[in-house]
Short mmCIF file of C-alpha atoms in Angstrom, two decimals:
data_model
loop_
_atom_site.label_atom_id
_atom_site.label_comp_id
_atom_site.label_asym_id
_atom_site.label_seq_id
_atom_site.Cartn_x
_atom_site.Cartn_y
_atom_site.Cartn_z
CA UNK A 7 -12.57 85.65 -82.96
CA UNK A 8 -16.05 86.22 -85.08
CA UNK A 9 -16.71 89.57 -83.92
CA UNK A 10 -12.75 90.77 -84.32
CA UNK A 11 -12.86 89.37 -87.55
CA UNK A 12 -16.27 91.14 -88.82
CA UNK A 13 -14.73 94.58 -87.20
CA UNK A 14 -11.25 94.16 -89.55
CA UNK A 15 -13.46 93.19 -92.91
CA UNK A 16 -16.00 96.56 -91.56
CA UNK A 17 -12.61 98.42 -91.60
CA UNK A 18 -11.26 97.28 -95.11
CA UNK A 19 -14.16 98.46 -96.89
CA UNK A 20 -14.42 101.74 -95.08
CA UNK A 21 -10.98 102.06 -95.59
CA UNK A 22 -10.88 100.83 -99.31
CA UNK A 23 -14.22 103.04 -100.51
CA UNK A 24 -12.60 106.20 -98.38
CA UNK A 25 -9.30 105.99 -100.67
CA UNK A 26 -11.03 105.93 -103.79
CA UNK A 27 -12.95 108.90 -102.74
CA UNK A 28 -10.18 111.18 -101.98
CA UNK A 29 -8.02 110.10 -104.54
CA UNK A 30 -11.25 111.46 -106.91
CA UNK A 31 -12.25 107.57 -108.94
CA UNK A 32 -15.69 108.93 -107.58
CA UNK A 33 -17.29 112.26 -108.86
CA UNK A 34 -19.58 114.23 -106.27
CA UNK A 35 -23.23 112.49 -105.88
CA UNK A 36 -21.79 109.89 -107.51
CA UNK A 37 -23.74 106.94 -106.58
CA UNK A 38 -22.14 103.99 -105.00
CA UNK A 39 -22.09 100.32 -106.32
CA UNK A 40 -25.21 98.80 -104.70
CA UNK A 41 -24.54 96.99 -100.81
CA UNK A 42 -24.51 93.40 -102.44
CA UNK A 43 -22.22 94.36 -105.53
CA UNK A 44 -19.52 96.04 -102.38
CA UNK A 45 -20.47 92.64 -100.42
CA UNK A 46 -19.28 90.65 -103.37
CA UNK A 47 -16.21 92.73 -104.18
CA UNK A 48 -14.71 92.44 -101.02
CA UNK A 49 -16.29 89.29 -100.09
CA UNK A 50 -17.35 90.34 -96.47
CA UNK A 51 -20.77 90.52 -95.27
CA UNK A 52 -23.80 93.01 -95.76
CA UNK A 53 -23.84 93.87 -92.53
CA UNK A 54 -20.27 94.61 -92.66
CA UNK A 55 -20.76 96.55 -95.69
CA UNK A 56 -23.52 98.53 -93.65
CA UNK A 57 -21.60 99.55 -90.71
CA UNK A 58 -18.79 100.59 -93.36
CA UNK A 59 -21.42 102.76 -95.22
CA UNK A 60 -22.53 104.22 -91.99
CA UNK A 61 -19.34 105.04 -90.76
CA UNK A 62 -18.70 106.51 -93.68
CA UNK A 63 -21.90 108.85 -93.86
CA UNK A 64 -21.21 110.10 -90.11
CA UNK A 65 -17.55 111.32 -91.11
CA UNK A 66 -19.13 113.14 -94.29
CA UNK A 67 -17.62 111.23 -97.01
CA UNK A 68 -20.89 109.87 -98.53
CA UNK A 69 -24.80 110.59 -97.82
CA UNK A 70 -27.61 108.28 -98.37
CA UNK A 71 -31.40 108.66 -100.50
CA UNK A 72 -34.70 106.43 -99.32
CA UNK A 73 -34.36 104.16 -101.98
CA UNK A 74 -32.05 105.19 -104.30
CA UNK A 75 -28.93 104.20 -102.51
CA UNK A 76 -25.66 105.71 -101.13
CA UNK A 77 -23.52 108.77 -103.00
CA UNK A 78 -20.77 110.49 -103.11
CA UNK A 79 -20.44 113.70 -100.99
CA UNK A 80 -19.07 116.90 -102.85
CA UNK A 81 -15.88 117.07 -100.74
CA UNK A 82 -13.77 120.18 -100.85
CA UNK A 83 -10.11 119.20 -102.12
CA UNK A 84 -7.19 120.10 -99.09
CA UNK A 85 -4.78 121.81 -100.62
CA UNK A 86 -2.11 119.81 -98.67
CA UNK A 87 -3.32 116.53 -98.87
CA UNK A 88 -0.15 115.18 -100.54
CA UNK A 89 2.17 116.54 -98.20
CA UNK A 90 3.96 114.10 -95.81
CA UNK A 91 3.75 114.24 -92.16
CA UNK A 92 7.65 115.27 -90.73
CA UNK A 93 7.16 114.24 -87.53
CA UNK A 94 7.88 116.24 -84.55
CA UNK A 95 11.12 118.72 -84.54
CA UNK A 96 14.19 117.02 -83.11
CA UNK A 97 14.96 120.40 -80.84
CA UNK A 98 11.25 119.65 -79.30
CA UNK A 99 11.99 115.61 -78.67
CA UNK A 100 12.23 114.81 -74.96
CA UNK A 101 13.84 112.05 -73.28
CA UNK A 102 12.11 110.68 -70.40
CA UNK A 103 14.28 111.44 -66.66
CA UNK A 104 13.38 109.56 -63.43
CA UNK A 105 15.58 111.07 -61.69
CA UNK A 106 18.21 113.59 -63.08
CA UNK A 107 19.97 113.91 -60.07
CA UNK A 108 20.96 111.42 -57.11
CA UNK A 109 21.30 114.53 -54.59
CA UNK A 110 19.13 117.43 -54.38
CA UNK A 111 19.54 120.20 -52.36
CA UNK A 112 16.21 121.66 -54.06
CA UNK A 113 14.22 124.23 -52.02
CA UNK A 114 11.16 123.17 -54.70
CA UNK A 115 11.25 119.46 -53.85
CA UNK A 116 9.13 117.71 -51.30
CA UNK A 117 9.32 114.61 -48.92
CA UNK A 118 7.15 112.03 -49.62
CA UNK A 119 7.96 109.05 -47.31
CA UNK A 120 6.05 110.46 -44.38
CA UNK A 121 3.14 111.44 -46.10
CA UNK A 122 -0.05 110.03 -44.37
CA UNK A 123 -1.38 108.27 -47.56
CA UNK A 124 -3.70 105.77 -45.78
CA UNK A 125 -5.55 108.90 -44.08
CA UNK A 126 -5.94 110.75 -47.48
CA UNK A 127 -7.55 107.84 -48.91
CA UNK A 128 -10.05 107.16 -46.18
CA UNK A 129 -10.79 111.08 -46.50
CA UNK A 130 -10.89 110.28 -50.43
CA UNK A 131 -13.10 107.91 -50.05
CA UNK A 132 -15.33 109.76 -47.38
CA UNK A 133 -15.46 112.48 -50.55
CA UNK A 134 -16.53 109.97 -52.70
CA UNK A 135 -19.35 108.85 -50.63
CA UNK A 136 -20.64 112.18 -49.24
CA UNK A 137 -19.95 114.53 -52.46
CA UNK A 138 -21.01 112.17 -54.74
CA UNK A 139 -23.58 114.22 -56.31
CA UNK A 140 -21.38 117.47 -56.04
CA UNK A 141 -18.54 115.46 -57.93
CA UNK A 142 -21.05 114.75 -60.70
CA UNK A 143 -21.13 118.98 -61.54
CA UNK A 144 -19.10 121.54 -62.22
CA UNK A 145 -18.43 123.64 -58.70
CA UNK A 146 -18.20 127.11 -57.79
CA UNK A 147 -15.58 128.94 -59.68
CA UNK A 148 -13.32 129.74 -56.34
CA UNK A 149 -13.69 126.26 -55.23
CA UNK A 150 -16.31 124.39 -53.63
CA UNK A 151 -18.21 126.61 -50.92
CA UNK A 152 -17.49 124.31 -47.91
CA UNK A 153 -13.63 123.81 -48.64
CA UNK A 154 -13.31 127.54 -49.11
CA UNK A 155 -15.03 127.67 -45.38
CA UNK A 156 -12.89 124.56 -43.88
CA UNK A 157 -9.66 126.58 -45.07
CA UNK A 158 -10.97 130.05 -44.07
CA UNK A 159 -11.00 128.83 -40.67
CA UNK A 160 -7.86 127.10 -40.88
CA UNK A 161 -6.24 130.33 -41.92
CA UNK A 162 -7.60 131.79 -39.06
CA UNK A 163 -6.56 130.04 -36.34
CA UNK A 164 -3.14 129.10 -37.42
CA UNK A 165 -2.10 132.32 -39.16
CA UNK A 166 -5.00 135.24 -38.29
CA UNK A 167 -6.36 135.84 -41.66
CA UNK A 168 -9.19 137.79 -41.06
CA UNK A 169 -12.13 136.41 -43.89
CA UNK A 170 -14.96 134.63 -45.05
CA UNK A 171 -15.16 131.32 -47.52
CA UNK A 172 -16.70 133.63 -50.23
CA UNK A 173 -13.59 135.61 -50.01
CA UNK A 174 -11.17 132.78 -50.82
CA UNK A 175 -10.36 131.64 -54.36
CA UNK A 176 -8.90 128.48 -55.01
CA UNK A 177 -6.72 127.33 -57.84
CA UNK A 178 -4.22 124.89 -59.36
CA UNK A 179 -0.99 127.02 -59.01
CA UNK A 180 -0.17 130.70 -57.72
CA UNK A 181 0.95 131.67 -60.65
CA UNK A 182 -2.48 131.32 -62.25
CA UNK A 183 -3.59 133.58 -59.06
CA UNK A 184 -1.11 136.12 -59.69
CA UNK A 185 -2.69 136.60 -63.44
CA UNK A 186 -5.91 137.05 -62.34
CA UNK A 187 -4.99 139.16 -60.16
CA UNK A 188 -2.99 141.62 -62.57
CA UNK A 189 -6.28 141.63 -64.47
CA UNK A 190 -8.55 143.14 -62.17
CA UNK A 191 -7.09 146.72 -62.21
CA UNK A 192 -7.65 148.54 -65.37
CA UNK A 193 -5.89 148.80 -69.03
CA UNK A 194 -3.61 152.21 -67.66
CA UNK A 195 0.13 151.58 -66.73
CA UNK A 196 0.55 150.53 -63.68
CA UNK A 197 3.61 149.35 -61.47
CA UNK A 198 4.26 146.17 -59.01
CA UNK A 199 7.10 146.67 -56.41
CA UNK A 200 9.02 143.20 -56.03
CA UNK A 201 11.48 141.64 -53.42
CA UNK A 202 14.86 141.03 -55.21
CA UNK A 203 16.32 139.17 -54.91
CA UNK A 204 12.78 137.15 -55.34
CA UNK A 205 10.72 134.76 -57.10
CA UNK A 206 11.86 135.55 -60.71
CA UNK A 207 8.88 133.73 -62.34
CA UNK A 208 6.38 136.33 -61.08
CA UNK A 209 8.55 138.98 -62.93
CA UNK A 210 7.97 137.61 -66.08
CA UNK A 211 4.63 136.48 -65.67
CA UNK A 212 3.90 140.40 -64.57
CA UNK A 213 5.61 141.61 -67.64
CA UNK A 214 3.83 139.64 -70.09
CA UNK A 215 1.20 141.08 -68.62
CA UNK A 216 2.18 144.91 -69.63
CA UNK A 217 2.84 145.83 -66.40
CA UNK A 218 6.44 147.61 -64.94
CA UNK A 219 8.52 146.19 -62.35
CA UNK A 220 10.10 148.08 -59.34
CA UNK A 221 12.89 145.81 -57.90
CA UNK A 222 13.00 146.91 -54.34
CA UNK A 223 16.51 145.81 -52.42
CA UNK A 224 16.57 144.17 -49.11
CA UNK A 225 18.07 144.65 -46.12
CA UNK A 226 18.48 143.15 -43.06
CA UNK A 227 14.55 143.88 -42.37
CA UNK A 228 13.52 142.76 -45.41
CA UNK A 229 11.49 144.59 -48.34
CA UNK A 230 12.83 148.25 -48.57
CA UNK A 231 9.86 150.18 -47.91
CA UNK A 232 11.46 153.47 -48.09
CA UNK A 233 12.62 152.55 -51.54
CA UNK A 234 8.29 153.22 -52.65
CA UNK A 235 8.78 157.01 -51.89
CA UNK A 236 7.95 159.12 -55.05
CA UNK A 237 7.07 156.16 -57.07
CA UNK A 238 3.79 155.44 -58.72
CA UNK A 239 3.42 151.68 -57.30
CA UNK A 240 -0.24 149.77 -56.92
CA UNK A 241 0.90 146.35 -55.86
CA UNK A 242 3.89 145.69 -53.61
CA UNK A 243 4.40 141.30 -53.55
CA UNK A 244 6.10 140.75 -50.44
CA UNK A 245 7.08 137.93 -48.43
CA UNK A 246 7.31 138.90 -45.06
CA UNK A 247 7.24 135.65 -42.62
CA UNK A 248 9.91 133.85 -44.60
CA UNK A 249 11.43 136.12 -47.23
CA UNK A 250 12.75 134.23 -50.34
CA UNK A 251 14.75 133.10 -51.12
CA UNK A 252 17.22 135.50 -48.44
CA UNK A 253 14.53 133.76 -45.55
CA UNK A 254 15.01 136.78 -43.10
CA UNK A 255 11.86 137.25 -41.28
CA UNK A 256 9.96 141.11 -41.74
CA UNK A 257 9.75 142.41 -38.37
CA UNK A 258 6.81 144.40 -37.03
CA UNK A 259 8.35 148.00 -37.22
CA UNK A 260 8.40 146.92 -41.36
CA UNK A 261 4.99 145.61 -41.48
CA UNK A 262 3.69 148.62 -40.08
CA UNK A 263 5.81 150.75 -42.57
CA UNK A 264 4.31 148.84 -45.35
CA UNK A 265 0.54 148.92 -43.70
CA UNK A 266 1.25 152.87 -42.91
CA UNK A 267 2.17 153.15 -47.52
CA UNK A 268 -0.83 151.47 -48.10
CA UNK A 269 -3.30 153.19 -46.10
CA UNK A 270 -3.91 155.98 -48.60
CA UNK A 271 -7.11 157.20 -50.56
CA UNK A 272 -5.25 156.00 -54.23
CA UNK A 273 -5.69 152.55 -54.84
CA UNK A 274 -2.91 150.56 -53.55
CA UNK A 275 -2.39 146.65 -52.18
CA UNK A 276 0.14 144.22 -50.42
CA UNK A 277 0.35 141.01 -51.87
CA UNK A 278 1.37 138.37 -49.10
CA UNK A 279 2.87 135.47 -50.75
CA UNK A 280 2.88 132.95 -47.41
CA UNK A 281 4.30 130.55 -49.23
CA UNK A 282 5.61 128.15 -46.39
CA UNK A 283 4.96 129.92 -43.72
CA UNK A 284 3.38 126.66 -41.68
CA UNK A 285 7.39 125.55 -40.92
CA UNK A 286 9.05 127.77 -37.86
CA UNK A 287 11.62 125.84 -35.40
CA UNK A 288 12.85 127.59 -31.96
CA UNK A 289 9.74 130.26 -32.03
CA UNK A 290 5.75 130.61 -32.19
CA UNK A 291 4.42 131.05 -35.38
CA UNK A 292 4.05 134.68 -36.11
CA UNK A 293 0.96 136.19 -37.30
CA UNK A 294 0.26 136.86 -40.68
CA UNK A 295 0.89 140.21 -42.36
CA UNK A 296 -3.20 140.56 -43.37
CA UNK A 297 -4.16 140.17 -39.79
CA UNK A 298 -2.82 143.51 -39.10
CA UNK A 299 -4.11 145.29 -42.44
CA UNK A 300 -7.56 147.67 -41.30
CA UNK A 301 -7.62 149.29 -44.24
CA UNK A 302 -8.23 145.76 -46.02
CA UNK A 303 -5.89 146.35 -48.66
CA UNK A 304 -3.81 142.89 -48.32
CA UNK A 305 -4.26 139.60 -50.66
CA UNK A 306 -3.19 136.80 -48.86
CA UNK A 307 -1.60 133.79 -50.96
CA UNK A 308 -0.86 130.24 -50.10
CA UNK A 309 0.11 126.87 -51.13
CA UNK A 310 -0.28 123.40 -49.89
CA UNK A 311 2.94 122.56 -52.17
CA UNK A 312 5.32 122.77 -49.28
CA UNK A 313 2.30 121.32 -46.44
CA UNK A 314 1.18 118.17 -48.88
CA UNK A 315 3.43 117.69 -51.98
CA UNK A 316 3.97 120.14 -55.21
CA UNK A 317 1.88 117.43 -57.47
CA UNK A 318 -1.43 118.38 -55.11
CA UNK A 319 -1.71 121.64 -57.21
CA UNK A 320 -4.05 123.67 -54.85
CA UNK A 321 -2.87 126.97 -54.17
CA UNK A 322 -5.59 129.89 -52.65
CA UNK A 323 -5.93 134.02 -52.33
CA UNK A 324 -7.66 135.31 -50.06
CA UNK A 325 -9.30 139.00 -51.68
CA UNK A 326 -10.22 142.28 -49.65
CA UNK A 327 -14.44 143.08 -50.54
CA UNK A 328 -13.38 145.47 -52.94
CA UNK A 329 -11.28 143.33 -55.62
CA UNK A 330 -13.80 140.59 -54.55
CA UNK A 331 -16.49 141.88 -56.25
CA UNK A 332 -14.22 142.73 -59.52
CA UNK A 333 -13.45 139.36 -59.57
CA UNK A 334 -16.85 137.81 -59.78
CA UNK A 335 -17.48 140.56 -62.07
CA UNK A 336 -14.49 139.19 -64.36
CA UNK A 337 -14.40 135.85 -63.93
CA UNK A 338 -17.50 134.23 -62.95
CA UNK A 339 -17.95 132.47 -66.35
CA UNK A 340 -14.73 131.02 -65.77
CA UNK A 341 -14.79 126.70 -64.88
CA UNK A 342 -13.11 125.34 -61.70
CA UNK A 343 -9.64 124.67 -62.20
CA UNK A 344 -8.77 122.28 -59.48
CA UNK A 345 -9.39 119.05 -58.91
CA UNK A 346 -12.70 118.74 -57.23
CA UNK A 347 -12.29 115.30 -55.60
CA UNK A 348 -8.79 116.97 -54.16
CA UNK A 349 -10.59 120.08 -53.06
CA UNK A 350 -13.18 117.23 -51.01
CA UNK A 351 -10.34 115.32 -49.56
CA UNK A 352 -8.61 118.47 -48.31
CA UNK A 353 -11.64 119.38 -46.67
CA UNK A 354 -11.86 116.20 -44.96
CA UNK A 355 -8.38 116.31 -44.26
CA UNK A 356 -8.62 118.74 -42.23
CA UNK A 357 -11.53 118.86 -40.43
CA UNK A 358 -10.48 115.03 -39.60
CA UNK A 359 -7.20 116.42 -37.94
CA UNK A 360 -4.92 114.64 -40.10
CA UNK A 361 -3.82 117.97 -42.17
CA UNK A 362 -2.09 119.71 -38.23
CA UNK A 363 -1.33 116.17 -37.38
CA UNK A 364 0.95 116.04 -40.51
CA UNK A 365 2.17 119.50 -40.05
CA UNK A 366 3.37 118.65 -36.36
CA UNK A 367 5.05 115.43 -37.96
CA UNK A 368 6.72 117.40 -40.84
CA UNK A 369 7.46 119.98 -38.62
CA UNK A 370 9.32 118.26 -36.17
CA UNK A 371 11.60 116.17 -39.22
CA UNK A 372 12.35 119.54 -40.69
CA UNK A 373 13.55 120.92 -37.81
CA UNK A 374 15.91 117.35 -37.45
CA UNK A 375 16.86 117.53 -40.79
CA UNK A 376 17.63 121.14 -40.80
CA UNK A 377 19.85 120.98 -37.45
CA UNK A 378 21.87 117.74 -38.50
CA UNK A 379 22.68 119.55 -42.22
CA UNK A 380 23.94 122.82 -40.65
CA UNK A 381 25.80 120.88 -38.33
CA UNK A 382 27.49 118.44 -40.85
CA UNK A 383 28.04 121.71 -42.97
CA UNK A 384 29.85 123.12 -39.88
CA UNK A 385 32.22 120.35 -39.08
CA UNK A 386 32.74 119.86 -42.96
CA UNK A 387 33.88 123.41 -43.66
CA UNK A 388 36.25 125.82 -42.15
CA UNK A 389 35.77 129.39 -42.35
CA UNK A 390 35.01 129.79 -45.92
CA UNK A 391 31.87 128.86 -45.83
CA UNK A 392 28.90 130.87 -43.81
CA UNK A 393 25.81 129.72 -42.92
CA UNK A 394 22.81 132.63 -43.09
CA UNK A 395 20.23 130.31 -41.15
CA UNK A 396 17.14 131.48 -40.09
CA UNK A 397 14.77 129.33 -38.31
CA UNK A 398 11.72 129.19 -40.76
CA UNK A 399 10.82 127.52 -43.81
CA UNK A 400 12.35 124.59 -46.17
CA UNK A 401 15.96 126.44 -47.05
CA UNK A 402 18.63 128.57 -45.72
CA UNK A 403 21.32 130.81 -47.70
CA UNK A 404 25.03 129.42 -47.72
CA UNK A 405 27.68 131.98 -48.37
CA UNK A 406 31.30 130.61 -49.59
CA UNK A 407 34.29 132.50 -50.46
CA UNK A 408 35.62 131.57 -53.81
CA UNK A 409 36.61 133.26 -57.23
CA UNK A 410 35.31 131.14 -59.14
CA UNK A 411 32.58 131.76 -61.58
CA UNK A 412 28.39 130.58 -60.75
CA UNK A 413 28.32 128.68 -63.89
CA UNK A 414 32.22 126.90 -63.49
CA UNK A 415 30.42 125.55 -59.79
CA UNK A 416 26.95 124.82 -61.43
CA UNK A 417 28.59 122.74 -63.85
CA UNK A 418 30.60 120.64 -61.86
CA UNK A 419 27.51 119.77 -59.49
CA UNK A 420 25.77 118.78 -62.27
CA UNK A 421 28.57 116.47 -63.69
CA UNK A 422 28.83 115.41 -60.24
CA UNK A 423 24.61 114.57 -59.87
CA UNK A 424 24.11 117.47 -57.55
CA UNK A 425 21.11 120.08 -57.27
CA UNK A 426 21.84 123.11 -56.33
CA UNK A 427 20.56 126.91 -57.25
CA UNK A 428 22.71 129.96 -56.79
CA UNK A 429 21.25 133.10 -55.56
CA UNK A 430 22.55 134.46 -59.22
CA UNK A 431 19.22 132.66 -60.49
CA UNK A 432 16.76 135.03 -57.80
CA UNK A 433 18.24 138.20 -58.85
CA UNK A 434 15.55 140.20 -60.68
CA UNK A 435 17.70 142.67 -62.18
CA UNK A 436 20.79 141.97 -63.01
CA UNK A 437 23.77 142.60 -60.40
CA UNK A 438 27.55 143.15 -60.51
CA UNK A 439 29.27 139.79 -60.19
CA UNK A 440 30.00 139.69 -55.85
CA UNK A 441 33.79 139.58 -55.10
CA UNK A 442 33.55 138.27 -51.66
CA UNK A 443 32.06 134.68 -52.93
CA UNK A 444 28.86 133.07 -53.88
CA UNK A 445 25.71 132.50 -52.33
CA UNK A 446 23.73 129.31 -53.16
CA UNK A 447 20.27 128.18 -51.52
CA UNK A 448 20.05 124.60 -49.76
CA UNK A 449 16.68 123.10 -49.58
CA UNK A 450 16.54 120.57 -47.47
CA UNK A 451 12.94 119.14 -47.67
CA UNK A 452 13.92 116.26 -49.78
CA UNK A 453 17.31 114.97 -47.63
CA UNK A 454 17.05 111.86 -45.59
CA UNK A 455 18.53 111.75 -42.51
CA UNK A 456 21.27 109.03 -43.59
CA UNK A 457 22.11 111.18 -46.66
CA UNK A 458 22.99 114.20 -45.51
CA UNK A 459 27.06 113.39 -44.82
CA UNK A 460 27.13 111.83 -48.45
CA UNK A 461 25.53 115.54 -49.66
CA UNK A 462 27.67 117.41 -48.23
CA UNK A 463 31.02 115.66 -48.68
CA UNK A 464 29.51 116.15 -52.75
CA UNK A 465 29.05 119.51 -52.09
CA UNK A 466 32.09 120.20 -50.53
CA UNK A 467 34.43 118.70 -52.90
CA UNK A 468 32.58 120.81 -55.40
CA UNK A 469 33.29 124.07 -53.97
CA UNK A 470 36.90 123.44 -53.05
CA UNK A 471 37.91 122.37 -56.64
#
């Protein structure tokens, strides 16, 4: 109770002497009533007095003299120092949301219950005790050296990526990537070629960056590739073992069309965004599009968003020698932007065997979860609804025939708690209104087993009002 009480009577005077000074009862080098005249007047102690004075001193307000005392500091007047504080805009209050929906058919969302969260904390801890110094400094700007050489070799064996550690850079989202990425070619114009429909957050992110956009169609191959002929394109973003959010799968006539545009002497490059490419049911993985690239003119990207959970925030490129060397050229004075004592668990992770353990685990629900929804969705519907499944990733494409209207549908899932996303939102450009129904995207990462005929009675009585 003594030493709270001596802090509130420091805090009065600092307060008290503070006030007078800015509301100018005190001149500059003014000198200050001696510390046993302030002791007296606010009956407190010296010593309180003296940690007010010093407190004072250290946020400029007043300066001391060897035995002459304390004065008054010449303080510029702020022009706005009478103006009230209005608080934050209403339009930029939020509300807090646990949950805004109680069914999601989100291909963003993630699974948590299975996650092995007892092995990530022993492999925490192991990082703890065998990084400790490491943890105490910054690390290498692409990530610590021996997680960038646990993942290259990962990379390697599961999807034939074809690098070293120094060629990986890790980050906290692939967005991030994708910026410094833009920023290694040079100030001229210069054009990306992009899926549509695609990921519609890379066009805008590649736009604010000054460059063009070529929205390539798809067909039933995937990316377009005759659509680059006669155009001026650098980068082509493709995402060729799981396309999205369509999901067909680029076959290897494509990839060698796409390998074959590439392979010129003018600077051009594939960017493979493998963005869950760990998840196949019914067939062998199939190798990544960078394991067939000679002319080492592919980026690789990846996530552990779908593997682990979105909140993880590690995401990785994996550069050819020759943007490699731009980019420590450009960014080396750049700090790590992950979290290091993540980056050390992953490793662990890993190289423990819990990372393809999980994988198998997640793998094999998936593929449960996946069957049982397409079957529910088949005895549910009649032939209005079509299902455009492709054995790979975390979503499929459902196609229902209907006249009415995206946003009438969107609305009444949301009155009715539902998540869903229409293909609409993927379109990069925008696209006559289809008169043979609408497409929407299921996601079914974040279903339960037991929830599944709840979600899609919901959905059904949705699309049949």
């Amino acid at each position: 109770m003594m030493l709270k009480d001596k802090k509130y009577k420091y805090q009065l005077v600092y307060e008290r002497i503070k006030e007078q000074i800015l509301a100018g009862n005190y001149q500059p080098h003014e000198k200050l009533l001696s510390k046993r005249k302030i002791s007296e007047q606010f009956n407190v102690s010296i010593n309180s007095v003296i940690v007010a004075l010093d407190q004072l001193i250290v946020e400029g307000y007043v300066y001391s003299l060897e035995r002459k005392g304390y004065f008054v500091e010449d303080i510029t007047r702020y022009d706005l120092d009478d103006q009230e504080w209005s608080g934050l805009p209403a339009e930029l209050k939020e509300q807090p949301i646990e949950r805004p929906y109680q069914t999601s058919f989100s291909h963003m969302a993630s699974n948590m219950s299975l996650f092995p969260y007892n092995e990530w904390l022993k492999c925490e801890q192991k990082a703890i005790q065998q990084f400790n110094n490491e943890l105490s400094h910054l690390s290498h700007q692409q990530g610590p050296y021996i997680v960038r050489q646990t993942l290259a070799q990962h990379l390697n064996f599961k999807r034939g990526v074809r690098c070293e550690p120094e060629q990986v850079v890790l980050h906290s989202s692939s967005q991030a990537l994708m910026s410094q990425l833009l920023e290694l070619f040079d100030d001229a114009p210069h054009t990306i070629a992009l899926e549509n429909p695609g990921y519609a957050r890379y066009k805008a992110l590649i736009e604010d960056h000054g460059w063009d956009v070529l929205t390539v169609p798809l067909d039933e191959k995937g990316f377009d590739v005759e659509r680059l002929q006669n155009q001026d394109v650098q980068l082509v973003c493709v995402t060729p073992a799981h396309q999205f959010p369509m999901g067909m799968i680029m076959p290897i006539s494509r990839r060698f069309e796409l390998l074959n545009w590439v392979n010129v002497p003018q600077e051009r490059y594939i960017i493979e965004d493998d963005y869950d490419s760990e998840y196949k049911y019914e067939t062998a993985h199939i190798p990544s599009l960078q394991s067939l690239d000679r002319s080492q003119r592919t980026i690789y990207m990846g996530t552990f968003s779908k593997t682990l959970f979105p909140g993880i925030r590690i995401s990785y490129m994996v550069l050819p020698p020759n943007l490699l060397k731009k980019y420590k050229e450009k960014f080396n004075h750049l700090i790590p932007s992950c979290n290091t004592l993540n980056l050390y668990t992953l490793h662990f992770f890993m190289k423990d065997g819990y990372y393809q353990k999980h994988l198998s685990t997640m793998t094999e629900h998936f593929e449960e979860v996946r069957k049982c929804l397409i079957h529910t969705l088949e005895e549910a519907f009649d032939e209005d609804l079509n299902i455009i499944d492709v054995p790979a990733g975390l979503h499929f494409i459902i196609h229902y025939n209907t006249e009415r209207s995206y946003a009438e549908i969107l609305e009444c899932a949301k009155n009715e708690s539902l998540e869903i996303f229409s293909l609409e939102r993927f379109y990069l450009t925008p696209v006559e209104d289809e008169d043979d129904g609408r497409y929407f995207i299921l996601g079914f990462a974040s279903l339960q087993l037991h929830e599944i005929p709840y979600a899609v009675k919901k959905l059904k009585n949705i699309l049949n009002r």
